[in-house]
XYZ file of C-alpha atoms in Angstrom:
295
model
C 15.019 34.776 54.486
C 11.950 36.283 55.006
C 9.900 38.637 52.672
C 11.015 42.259 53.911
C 7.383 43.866 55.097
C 7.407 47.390 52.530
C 6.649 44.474 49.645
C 3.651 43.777 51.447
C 2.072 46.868 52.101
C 2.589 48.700 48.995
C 0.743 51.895 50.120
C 1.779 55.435 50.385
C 0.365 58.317 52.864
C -1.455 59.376 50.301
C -2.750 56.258 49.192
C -3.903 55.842 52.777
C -5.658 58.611 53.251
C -7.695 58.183 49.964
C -8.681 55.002 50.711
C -9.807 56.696 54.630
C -12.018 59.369 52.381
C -13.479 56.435 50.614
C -13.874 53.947 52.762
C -15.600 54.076 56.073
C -13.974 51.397 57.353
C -10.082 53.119 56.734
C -9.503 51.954 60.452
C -8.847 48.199 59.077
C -5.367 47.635 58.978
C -3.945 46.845 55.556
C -3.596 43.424 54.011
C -0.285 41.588 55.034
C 0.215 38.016 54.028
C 1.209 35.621 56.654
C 5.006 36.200 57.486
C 5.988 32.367 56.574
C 6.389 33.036 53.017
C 10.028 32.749 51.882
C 12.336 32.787 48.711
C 12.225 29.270 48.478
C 8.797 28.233 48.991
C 7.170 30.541 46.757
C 9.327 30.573 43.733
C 10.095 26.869 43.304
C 5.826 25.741 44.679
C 3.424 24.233 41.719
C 0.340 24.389 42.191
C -1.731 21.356 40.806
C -4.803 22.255 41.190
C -4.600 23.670 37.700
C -4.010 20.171 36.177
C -6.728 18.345 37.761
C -9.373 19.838 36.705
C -11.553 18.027 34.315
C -11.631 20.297 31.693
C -7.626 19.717 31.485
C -7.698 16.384 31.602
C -10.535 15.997 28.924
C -7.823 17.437 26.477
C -5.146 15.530 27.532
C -7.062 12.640 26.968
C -9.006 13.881 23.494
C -5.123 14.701 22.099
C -3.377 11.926 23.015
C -6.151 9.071 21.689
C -6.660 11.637 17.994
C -2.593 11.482 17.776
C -2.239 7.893 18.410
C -5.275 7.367 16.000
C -3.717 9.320 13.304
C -0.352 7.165 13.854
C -2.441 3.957 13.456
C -3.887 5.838 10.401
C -0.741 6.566 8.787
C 1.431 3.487 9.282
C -1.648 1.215 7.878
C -3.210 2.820 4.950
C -0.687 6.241 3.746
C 2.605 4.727 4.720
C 3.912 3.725 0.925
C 5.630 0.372 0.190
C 8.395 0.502 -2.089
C 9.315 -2.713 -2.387
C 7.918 -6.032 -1.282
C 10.603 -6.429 1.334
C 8.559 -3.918 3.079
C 5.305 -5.842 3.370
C 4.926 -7.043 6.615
C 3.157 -10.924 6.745
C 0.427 -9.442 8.960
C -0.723 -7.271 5.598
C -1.187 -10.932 3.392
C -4.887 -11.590 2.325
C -5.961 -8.872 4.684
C -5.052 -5.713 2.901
C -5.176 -4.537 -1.117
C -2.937 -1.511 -2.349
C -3.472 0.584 -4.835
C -0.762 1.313 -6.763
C 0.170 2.715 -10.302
C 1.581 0.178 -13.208
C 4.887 1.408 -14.335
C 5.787 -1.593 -16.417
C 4.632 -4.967 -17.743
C 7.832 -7.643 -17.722
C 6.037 -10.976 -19.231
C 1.988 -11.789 -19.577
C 1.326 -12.712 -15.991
C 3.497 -10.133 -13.865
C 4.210 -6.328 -13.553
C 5.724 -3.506 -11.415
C 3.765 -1.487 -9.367
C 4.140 1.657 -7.723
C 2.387 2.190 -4.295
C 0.367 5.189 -4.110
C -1.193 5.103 -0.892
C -4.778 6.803 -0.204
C -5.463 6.550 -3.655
C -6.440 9.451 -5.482
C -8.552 11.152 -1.792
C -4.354 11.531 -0.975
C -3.932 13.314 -4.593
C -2.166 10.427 -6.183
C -3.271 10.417 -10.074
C -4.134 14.774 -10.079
C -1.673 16.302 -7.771
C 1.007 14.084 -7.554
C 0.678 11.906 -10.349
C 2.492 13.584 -12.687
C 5.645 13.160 -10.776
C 5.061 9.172 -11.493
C 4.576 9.040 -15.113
C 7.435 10.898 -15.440
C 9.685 8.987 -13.533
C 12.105 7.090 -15.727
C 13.940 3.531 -15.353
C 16.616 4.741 -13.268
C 14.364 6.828 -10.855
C 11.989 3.590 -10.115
C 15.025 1.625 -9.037
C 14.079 0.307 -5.894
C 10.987 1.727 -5.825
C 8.508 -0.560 -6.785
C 6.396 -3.620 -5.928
C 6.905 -6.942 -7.902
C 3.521 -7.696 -8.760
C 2.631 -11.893 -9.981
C -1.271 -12.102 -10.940
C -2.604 -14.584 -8.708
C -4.474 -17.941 -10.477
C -3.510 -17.992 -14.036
C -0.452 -18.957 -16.156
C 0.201 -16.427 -19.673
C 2.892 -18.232 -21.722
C 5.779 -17.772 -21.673
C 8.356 -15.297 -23.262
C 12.467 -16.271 -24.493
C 14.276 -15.953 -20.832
C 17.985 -16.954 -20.632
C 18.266 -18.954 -23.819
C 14.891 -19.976 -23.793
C 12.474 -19.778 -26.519
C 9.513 -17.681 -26.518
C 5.978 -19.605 -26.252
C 3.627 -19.187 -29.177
C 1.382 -16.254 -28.060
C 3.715 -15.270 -25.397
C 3.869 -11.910 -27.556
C 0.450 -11.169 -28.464
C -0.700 -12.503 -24.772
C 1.769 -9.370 -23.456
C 0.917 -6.969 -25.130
C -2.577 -7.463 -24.434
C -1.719 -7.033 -20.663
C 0.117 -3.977 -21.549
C -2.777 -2.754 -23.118
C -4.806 -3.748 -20.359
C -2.928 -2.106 -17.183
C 0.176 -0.113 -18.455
C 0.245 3.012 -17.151
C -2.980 2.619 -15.492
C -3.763 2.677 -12.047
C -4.884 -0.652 -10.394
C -5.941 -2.448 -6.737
C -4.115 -6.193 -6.127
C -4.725 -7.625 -2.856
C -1.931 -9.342 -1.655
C -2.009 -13.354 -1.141
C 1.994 -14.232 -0.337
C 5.380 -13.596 -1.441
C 6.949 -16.402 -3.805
C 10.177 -17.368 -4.282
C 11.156 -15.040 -7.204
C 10.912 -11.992 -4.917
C 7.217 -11.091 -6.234
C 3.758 -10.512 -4.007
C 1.140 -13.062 -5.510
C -1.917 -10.993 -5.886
C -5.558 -10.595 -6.981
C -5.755 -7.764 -9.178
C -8.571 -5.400 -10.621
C -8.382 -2.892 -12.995
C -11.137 0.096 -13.044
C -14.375 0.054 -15.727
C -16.903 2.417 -16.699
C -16.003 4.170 -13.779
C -18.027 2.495 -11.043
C -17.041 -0.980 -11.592
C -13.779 -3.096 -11.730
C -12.909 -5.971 -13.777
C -10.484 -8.652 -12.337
C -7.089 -8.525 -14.924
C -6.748 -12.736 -14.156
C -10.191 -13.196 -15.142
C -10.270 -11.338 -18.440
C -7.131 -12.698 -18.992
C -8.200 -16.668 -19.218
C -12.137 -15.075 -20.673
C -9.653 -13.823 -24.013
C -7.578 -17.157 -23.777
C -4.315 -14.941 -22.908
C -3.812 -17.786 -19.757
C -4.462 -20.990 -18.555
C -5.505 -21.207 -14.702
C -2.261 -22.094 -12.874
C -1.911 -25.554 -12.427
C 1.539 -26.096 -10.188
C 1.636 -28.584 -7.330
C 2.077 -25.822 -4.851
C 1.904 -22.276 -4.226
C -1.544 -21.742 -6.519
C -3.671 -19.068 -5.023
C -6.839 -18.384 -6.423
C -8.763 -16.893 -3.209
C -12.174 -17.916 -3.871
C -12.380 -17.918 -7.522
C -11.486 -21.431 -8.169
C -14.538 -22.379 -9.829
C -15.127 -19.249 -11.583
C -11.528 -18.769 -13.358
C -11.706 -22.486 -14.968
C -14.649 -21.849 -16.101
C -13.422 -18.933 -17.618
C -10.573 -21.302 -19.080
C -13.405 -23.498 -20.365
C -15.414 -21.285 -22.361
C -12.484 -20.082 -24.094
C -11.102 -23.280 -25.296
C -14.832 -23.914 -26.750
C -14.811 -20.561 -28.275
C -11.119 -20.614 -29.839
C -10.271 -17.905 -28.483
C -6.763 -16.107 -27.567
C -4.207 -19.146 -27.481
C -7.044 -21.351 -28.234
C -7.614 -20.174 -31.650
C -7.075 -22.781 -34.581
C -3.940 -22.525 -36.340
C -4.618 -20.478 -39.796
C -2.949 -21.518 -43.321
C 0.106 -20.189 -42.509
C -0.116 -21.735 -39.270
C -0.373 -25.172 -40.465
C 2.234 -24.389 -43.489
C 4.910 -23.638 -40.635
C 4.098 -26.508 -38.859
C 1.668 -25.234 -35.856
C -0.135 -27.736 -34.353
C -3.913 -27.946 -33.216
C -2.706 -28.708 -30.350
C -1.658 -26.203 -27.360
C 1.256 -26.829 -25.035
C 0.437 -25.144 -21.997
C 2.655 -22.590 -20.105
C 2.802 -25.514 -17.264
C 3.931 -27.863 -20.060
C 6.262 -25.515 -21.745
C 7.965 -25.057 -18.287
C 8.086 -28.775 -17.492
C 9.874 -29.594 -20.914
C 12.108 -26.809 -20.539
C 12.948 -27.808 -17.068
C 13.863 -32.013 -18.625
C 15.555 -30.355 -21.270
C 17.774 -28.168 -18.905
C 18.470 -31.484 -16.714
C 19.337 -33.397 -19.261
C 21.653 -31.239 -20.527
C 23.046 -30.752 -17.195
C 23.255 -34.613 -17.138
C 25.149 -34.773 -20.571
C 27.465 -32.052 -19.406
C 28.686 -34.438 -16.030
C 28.571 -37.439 -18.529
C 31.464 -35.867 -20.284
């Protein structure tokens, strides 16, 4: 169907004889389009001309690569991790979160609650708040199993064991230390009670940071871990039995000689380790398994 020719003219007699007036060249005929033009071809035609042009095309590209970097962003340093089945093995002894401590379980382990960005994302002044007031129920789920890489705190009464001498006082120092504070771990590997081994440092004066493990054997609240497998230290090795060393000669923490009392209720000079303690609980527990089947 072709275009019928009054849409193409679009002039009146007295638009034509203006234009005569004021033109002296009103002897040209008027402008008419070439007759091939039909419904069809001009409704459903693109032209793409207009997305070719380099200007286009330098947005396209500019939008795409900022979107995909801000995806990138996101899923690696704002995404939060609730729990440690969310850590991906790729993240192990290349990434540290930072995190808030909602609760301290025993002297060498803790919950943590992921606050990605840190306080530049408003965790700790805008959002903070929400946190420390979430209770028991409202964590569920929601928090990372934390195990303080390269040291061993004693131990505390689990399942019908009974607590290790400073197990107490070596807790509540942590608790002291890191409860309800906000704190950086990088992550070394998952064990096999469900917890992230990690490195962890705890802000000081502002500026600097003290690593918890290391204070913790420097006060004689630890022993550097001493199991046949699994210890992970990074590369503080050398430093942390050191640490362990200088406490033992200052009598320090668990160290500390036995007072009057002490030695009245039987305490020895001796120390049994939190790696001894857990060896003689474990020959106790098998032998009693053994006497049970005996019967």
């Amino acid at each position: 169907m072709q275009w019928p020719d009054w849409l193409w003219t679009r002039h009146s007699k007295k638009t034509d004889d203006t234009t005569r007036e004021a033109s002296p060249s009103h002897d040209k005929p008027p402008y008419k389009p070439a007759a091939s033009g039909t419904w069809a071809t001009n409704l459903n035609s693109t032209d793409w001309s207009h997305y070719t042009t380099p200007q286009t095309i330098t947005a396209c590209v500019v939008t795409t690569a900022t979107t995909l970097a801000l995806i990138r962003l996101y899923k690696t340093y704002l995404r939060r991790i609730p729990t440690v089945n969310y850590l991906k093995p790729g993240l192990f002894r290349r990434r540290s979160l930072y995190g808030y401590v909602t609760s301290v379980g025993d002297a060498d382990n803790f919950h943590l609650f992921h606050t990605p960005g840190g306080r530049l994302a408003g965790w700790g002044w805008l959002r903070g708040r929400k946190v420390q007031e979430m209770g028991k129920a409202q964590l569920k789920g929601k928090t990372v199993h934390v195990r303080i890489a390269g040291v061993d705190a004693p131990e505390l009464g689990h399942f019908g064991k009974p607590t290790q001498p400073f197990g107490p006082e070596a807790l509540e120092w942590l608790r002291e230390s890191i409860l309800h504070r906000y704190v950086r771990v990088r992550v070394y590997r998952r064990d096999q009670y469900e917890r992230v081994v990690c490195m962890v440092w705890k802000r000081k004066w502002v500026v600097w940071r003290a690593d918890v493990g290391y204070e913790m054997l420097k006060q004689g609240w630890a022993t550097v871990y001493e199991a046949k497998f699994g210890s992970e230290f990074g590369d503080k090795e050398e430093q942390y039995r050191a640490a362990e060393k200088r406490a033992k000669e200052r009598g320090v923490g668990m160290w500390q000689e036995p007072g009057l009392v002490g030695r009245l209720l039987g305490r020895e000079k001796s120390v049994e380790t939190p790696r001894e303690y857990k060896t003689r609980m474990a020959v106790q527990e098998k032998g009693g398994k053994t006497g049970e089947k005996g019967k």
